[in-house]
Amino acid sequence: MDGVGMGAFAFLALAIITVLAGAKIVPQGYNWTVERFGRYTKTLGPGLNIIVPYIDRIGERLNMMEVVLDIPPQEVISSDNAMVTTDAVCFYQVQEPEKAAYEVNDRERAMQNLVMTNIRAVLGSLELDEMLSQRDRINAELLIKVDEATNPWGIKVTRIEIRDITPPADLVDAMARQMKAERDKRAQILEAEGQREAAVQVAEGEKRAQILAAEAQLEAAKREAEARERLAEAEARATQVVSDAIEAGNPQALNYFVATKYTEALGQIAASDNNKVMMIPLEAASVIGSVAGIADIVNESALNKGSANRGENG
């Protein structure tokens, strides 16, 4: 091959290399910055882009997708002097490539230190109980502070999550004992309230039973008083009848009255549990007379009824 052919081949090769140097294909999800003589000129988006060969060059290849950044665990002292170990994760996204490329050096390391510093500031202002119970509030406060700080870098912080807050082992044991004591206290209170309620119910039951028993006794006393009253009225009527018979000149009615009372008294003495054997002198004539009086009254009553019946029939 002569010199002309070699020159043509060299020119063709240089042209191909020049075209390849000026054509840049940016993958989806990325932006590339272009520098001309070391100065930023423009940003290349995804797809085929053309730059000036040998004059322009690619500066930073920036990932425009959301990035997950692990925050190393660190120890934090709460406002009540409790030492805890925290672990977090940060989600961020580059919004302005030129700022992210030229406003901050070593973005990930800067983000880590910024998040760790704000975690210490936010958690250090809280007590241990607030740290453990207000995780959402802590995440929201961290997001506001860190996003405000990264705004000049063209970076948008989308989320910050505290993954774990771990107190020391001795503090965990103390919290477990405290929780057990609180539960025991609540159990004792509930048990005492149950016993008190049971005692109240028992007292109410006894009170009700006493009231019912008193009402029953009162009702029984009323019934007994009514029975006595009726018996007394019957006795009074019987006595009045006997008195009327005596005034009418019939002494047998008196004998009947005395014999009845005498017989009842003997029956009560005989029915007594304490007197199984009676050694009482009795006048047989009195008893016979009383019985005879009863017989006379009965016979006279029968005769009177017979005469009355004959008179009505006649």
Coordinates of C-alpha atoms in Angstrom, one line a residue:
M1 CA 0.0 0.0 0.0
D2 CA 1.4 3.4 -1.1
G3 CA 1.5 6.6 0.9
V4 CA -1.8 7.9 -0.4
G5 CA -3.6 4.8 0.7
M6 CA -2.1 4.9 4.1
G7 CA -3.1 8.5 4.5
A8 CA -6.7 7.8 3.4
F9 CA -6.9 4.9 5.9
A10 CA -5.5 7.1 8.7
F11 CA -8.0 9.9 7.9
L12 CA -10.9 7.5 7.9
A13 CA -9.8 6.0 11.2
L14 CA -9.5 9.5 12.7
A15 CA -13.0 10.4 11.4
I16 CA -14.5 7.4 13.0
I17 CA -12.7 8.0 16.3
T18 CA -13.9 11.7 16.2
V19 CA -17.5 10.7 15.5
L20 CA -17.4 8.1 18.3
A21 CA -15.8 10.7 20.6
G22 CA -18.6 13.2 19.9
A23 CA -21.5 10.8 20.2
K24 CA -22.6 9.9 23.8
I25 CA -25.4 7.5 24.7
V26 CA -26.7 8.2 28.2
P27 CA -28.6 5.3 29.9
Q28 CA -32.1 5.8 31.2
G29 CA -32.2 7.1 34.8
Y30 CA -28.9 8.9 34.5
N31 CA -27.7 12.4 33.6
W32 CA -24.2 13.3 32.5
T33 CA -22.6 16.7 32.9
V34 CA -20.5 18.2 30.1
E35 CA -17.3 20.2 30.8
R36 CA -15.5 22.4 28.2
F37 CA -12.0 23.1 29.2
G38 CA -12.9 22.1 32.8
R39 CA -16.0 24.3 33.0
Y40 CA -19.6 23.0 33.2
T41 CA -21.5 23.8 30.0
K42 CA -24.6 21.5 29.9
T43 CA -26.3 18.3 31.0
L44 CA -26.9 15.3 28.8
G45 CA -30.2 13.4 29.3
P46 CA -31.0 9.8 28.5
G47 CA -30.4 8.7 24.9
L48 CA -28.0 9.8 22.1
N49 CA -26.2 13.1 22.6
I50 CA -23.6 14.9 20.5
I51 CA -20.7 16.9 22.1
V52 CA -17.7 18.6 20.5
P53 CA -14.9 16.0 20.3
Y54 CA -11.6 16.8 22.0
I55 CA -13.0 20.0 23.5
D56 CA -15.9 18.8 25.6
R57 CA -15.7 15.9 28.0
I58 CA -18.0 14.1 30.4
G59 CA -17.7 15.4 33.9
E60 CA -20.1 13.6 36.3
R61 CA -22.3 10.6 35.7
L62 CA -25.2 11.2 38.0
N63 CA -27.8 8.6 39.1
M64 CA -31.2 10.4 38.9
M65 CA -33.2 7.5 40.5
E66 CA -34.0 7.3 44.2
V67 CA -31.1 6.1 46.1
V68 CA -31.1 4.2 49.5
L69 CA -28.4 5.3 51.9
D70 CA -27.6 3.2 55.0
I71 CA -26.7 5.3 58.0
P72 CA -24.2 3.6 60.3
P73 CA -25.3 2.8 63.8
Q74 CA -24.3 5.3 66.4
E75 CA -24.8 5.9 70.2
V76 CA -27.0 8.8 71.3
I77 CA -27.6 10.2 74.8
S78 CA -31.2 11.2 75.5
S79 CA -32.2 14.2 77.6
D80 CA -32.6 12.0 80.6
N81 CA -29.1 10.6 80.2
A82 CA -30.0 7.2 78.7
M83 CA -27.5 5.8 76.2
V84 CA -29.1 4.2 73.1
T85 CA -27.9 2.8 69.8
T86 CA -29.7 4.0 66.7
D87 CA -29.8 2.6 63.2
A88 CA -31.4 4.5 60.3
V89 CA -31.9 4.6 56.5
C90 CA -32.2 7.5 54.2
F91 CA -33.9 7.8 50.8
Y92 CA -32.9 10.6 48.5
Q93 CA -33.0 11.6 44.8
V94 CA -30.9 14.0 42.7
Q95 CA -33.2 16.8 41.3
E96 CA -30.6 19.2 39.8
P97 CA -27.6 17.4 38.3
E98 CA -25.3 20.5 38.0
K99 CA -25.7 21.3 41.7
A100 CA -25.3 17.7 42.9
A101 CA -22.1 17.5 40.7
Y102 CA -20.4 20.8 41.6
E103 CA -21.9 22.1 44.9
V104 CA -20.9 19.1 47.2
N105 CA -18.0 16.8 47.2
D106 CA -18.6 13.1 48.0
R107 CA -22.3 13.2 48.2
E108 CA -22.9 10.0 50.0
R109 CA -20.4 10.7 52.8
A110 CA -21.8 14.2 53.2
M111 CA -25.4 12.8 53.4
Q112 CA -24.4 10.2 56.0
N113 CA -22.7 12.8 58.2
L114 CA -25.6 15.2 57.8
V115 CA -28.2 12.6 58.8
M116 CA -26.1 11.3 61.7
T117 CA -25.7 14.8 63.1
N118 CA -29.4 15.5 62.9
I119 CA -30.2 12.2 64.5
R120 CA -28.1 13.1 67.5
A121 CA -29.6 16.5 67.7
V122 CA -33.3 15.3 67.5
L123 CA -33.0 12.3 69.7
G124 CA -30.8 14.1 72.2
S125 CA -33.6 16.5 72.9
L126 CA -36.0 13.7 73.8
E127 CA -36.4 11.4 76.8
L128 CA -36.1 7.7 76.4
D129 CA -39.8 7.0 76.6
E130 CA -40.4 9.6 73.9
M131 CA -37.7 8.0 71.7
L132 CA -39.4 4.6 71.9
S133 CA -43.0 5.8 71.5
Q134 CA -42.7 8.7 69.0
R135 CA -40.9 7.1 66.0
D136 CA -43.1 8.9 63.4
R137 CA -42.6 12.3 64.9
I138 CA -38.8 11.7 65.0
N139 CA -38.8 10.6 61.3
A140 CA -40.8 13.6 60.2
E141 CA -38.6 16.1 62.1
L142 CA -35.4 14.5 60.7
L143 CA -36.8 14.7 57.1
I144 CA -37.6 18.4 57.4
K145 CA -34.1 19.3 58.8
V146 CA -32.1 17.1 56.4
D147 CA -34.1 18.0 53.3
E148 CA -33.6 21.7 54.1
A149 CA -29.9 21.2 54.4
T150 CA -29.5 19.3 51.2
N151 CA -31.6 21.7 49.1
P152 CA -28.6 23.8 48.0
W153 CA -27.0 20.5 46.7
G154 CA -29.9 19.8 44.3
I155 CA -30.9 16.7 46.3
K156 CA -34.4 15.9 47.5
V157 CA -34.6 13.8 50.7
T158 CA -37.8 11.7 50.3
R159 CA -37.7 9.6 53.5
I160 CA -35.7 9.0 56.6
E161 CA -36.6 6.0 58.8
I162 CA -35.2 5.1 62.2
R163 CA -35.0 1.4 61.9
D164 CA -34.0 0.6 65.5
I165 CA -33.5 2.3 68.8
T166 CA -31.7 -0.1 71.2
P167 CA -31.2 0.7 74.9
P168 CA -28.4 -1.0 76.9
A169 CA -29.1 -4.4 78.3
D170 CA -29.2 -3.2 81.9
L171 CA -31.7 -0.5 80.9
V172 CA -33.8 -3.1 79.1
D173 CA -33.9 -5.2 82.2
A174 CA -34.9 -2.2 84.3
M175 CA -37.7 -1.4 81.9
A176 CA -38.9 -5.0 82.0
R177 CA -39.0 -5.0 85.8
Q178 CA -40.8 -1.7 85.7
M179 CA -43.4 -3.0 83.2
K180 CA -43.8 -6.2 85.4
A181 CA -44.3 -4.0 88.5
E182 CA -46.9 -1.9 86.7
R183 CA -48.8 -5.0 85.5
D184 CA -48.6 -6.5 89.0
K185 CA -50.0 -3.3 90.4
R186 CA -52.8 -3.2 87.9
A187 CA -53.6 -6.9 88.7
Q188 CA -53.7 -6.1 92.4
I189 CA -56.0 -3.1 91.8
L190 CA -58.3 -5.2 89.7
E191 CA -58.3 -8.0 92.2
A192 CA -59.1 -5.5 95.0
E193 CA -61.9 -3.9 93.0
G194 CA -63.3 -7.4 92.3
Q195 CA -63.2 -8.3 96.0
R196 CA -64.8 -5.0 96.9
E197 CA -67.5 -5.5 94.4
A198 CA -68.1 -9.0 95.6
A199 CA -68.3 -7.8 99.2
V200 CA -70.8 -5.1 98.2
Q201 CA -72.9 -7.7 96.4
V202 CA -72.8 -10.1 99.4
A203 CA -73.7 -7.2 101.7
E204 CA -76.6 -6.2 99.4
G205 CA -77.8 -9.8 99.3
E206 CA -77.6 -10.1 103.1
K207 CA -79.4 -6.8 103.5
R208 CA -82.1 -7.9 101.1
A209 CA -82.5 -11.3 102.9
Q210 CA -82.8 -9.5 106.3
I211 CA -85.4 -7.1 104.8
L212 CA -87.4 -10.1 103.4
A213 CA -87.1 -12.0 106.7
A214 CA -88.2 -8.9 108.6
E215 CA -91.1 -8.4 106.2
A216 CA -92.0 -12.1 106.6
Q217 CA -91.9 -11.8 110.4
L218 CA -94.0 -8.7 110.3
E219 CA -96.5 -10.4 108.1
A220 CA -96.6 -13.5 110.3
A221 CA -97.0 -11.2 113.4
K222 CA -99.9 -9.4 111.7
R223 CA -101.5 -12.7 110.8
E224 CA -101.0 -14.0 114.3
A225 CA -102.5 -10.8 115.8
E226 CA -105.5 -11.1 113.5
A227 CA -105.9 -14.7 114.5
R228 CA -105.8 -13.8 118.2
E229 CA -108.2 -10.9 117.5
R230 CA -110.6 -13.2 115.8
L231 CA -110.2 -15.8 118.6
A232 CA -110.8 -13.2 121.2
E233 CA -113.9 -12.0 119.3
A234 CA -115.1 -15.6 119.2
E235 CA -114.4 -16.0 122.9
A236 CA -116.2 -12.7 123.6
R237 CA -119.2 -13.9 121.5
A238 CA -119.2 -17.2 123.3
T239 CA -119.1 -15.5 126.7
Q240 CA -121.8 -13.2 125.7
V241 CA -124.0 -16.1 124.6
V242 CA -123.4 -17.8 128.0
S243 CA -124.2 -14.6 129.8
D244 CA -127.4 -14.1 127.9
A245 CA -128.4 -17.7 128.6
I246 CA -127.7 -17.2 132.3
E247 CA -129.7 -14.0 132.4
A248 CA -132.5 -15.9 130.7
G249 CA -132.6 -18.3 133.6
N250 CA -130.7 -21.2 132.1
P251 CA -127.9 -22.2 134.5
Q252 CA -126.9 -25.2 132.3
A253 CA -125.2 -22.8 130.0
L254 CA -122.8 -21.9 132.8
N255 CA -122.1 -25.6 133.4
Y256 CA -121.4 -26.1 129.7
F257 CA -119.0 -23.1 129.7
V258 CA -117.1 -24.3 132.9
A259 CA -117.0 -27.9 131.6
T260 CA -115.5 -26.8 128.3
K261 CA -112.8 -24.8 129.9
Y262 CA -112.1 -27.5 132.4
T263 CA -111.8 -30.1 129.6
E264 CA -109.4 -27.9 127.6
A265 CA -107.2 -27.3 130.6
L266 CA -106.9 -31.1 131.2
G267 CA -106.0 -31.6 127.5
Q268 CA -103.2 -29.0 127.6
I269 CA -101.8 -30.6 130.8
A270 CA -101.9 -34.0 129.2
A271 CA -100.2 -32.8 126.0
S272 CA -97.3 -31.1 127.7
D273 CA -93.9 -32.6 127.0
N274 CA -92.8 -32.0 130.6
N275 CA -95.7 -33.9 132.2
K276 CA -95.8 -37.5 131.1
V277 CA -97.3 -38.6 134.5
M278 CA -99.9 -36.4 136.3
M279 CA -100.3 -36.8 140.1
I280 CA -103.1 -34.3 140.5
P281 CA -106.1 -35.0 142.8
L282 CA -109.3 -34.5 140.9
E283 CA -112.9 -34.4 142.2
A284 CA -114.8 -36.9 140.1
A285 CA -118.0 -35.3 141.1
S286 CA -117.0 -32.1 139.6
V287 CA -116.1 -33.7 136.3
I288 CA -119.2 -35.8 136.4
G289 CA -121.3 -32.8 137.1
S290 CA -119.7 -30.9 134.3
V291 CA -120.3 -33.7 132.0
A292 CA -123.8 -34.0 133.2
G293 CA -124.3 -30.3 132.6
I294 CA -123.1 -30.8 129.1
A295 CA -125.5 -33.7 128.6
D296 CA -128.4 -31.7 130.0
I297 CA -127.7 -28.8 127.7
V298 CA -127.5 -31.1 124.7
N299 CA -130.7 -32.9 125.6
E300 CA -132.5 -29.7 126.2
S301 CA -131.3 -28.3 123.0
A302 CA -132.5 -31.4 121.2
L303 CA -135.9 -31.2 122.9
N304 CA -136.3 -27.5 122.0
K305 CA -135.4 -28.3 118.3
G306 CA -138.0 -31.1 118.3
S307 CA -140.8 -29.0 119.7
A308 CA -140.0 -26.3 117.2
N309 CA -140.1 -28.7 114.3
R310 CA -143.5 -30.2 115.5
G311 CA -144.9 -26.7 115.8
E312 CA -143.9 -25.9 112.3
N313 CA -145.2 -29.2 110.9
G314 CA -148.6 -28.8 112.8

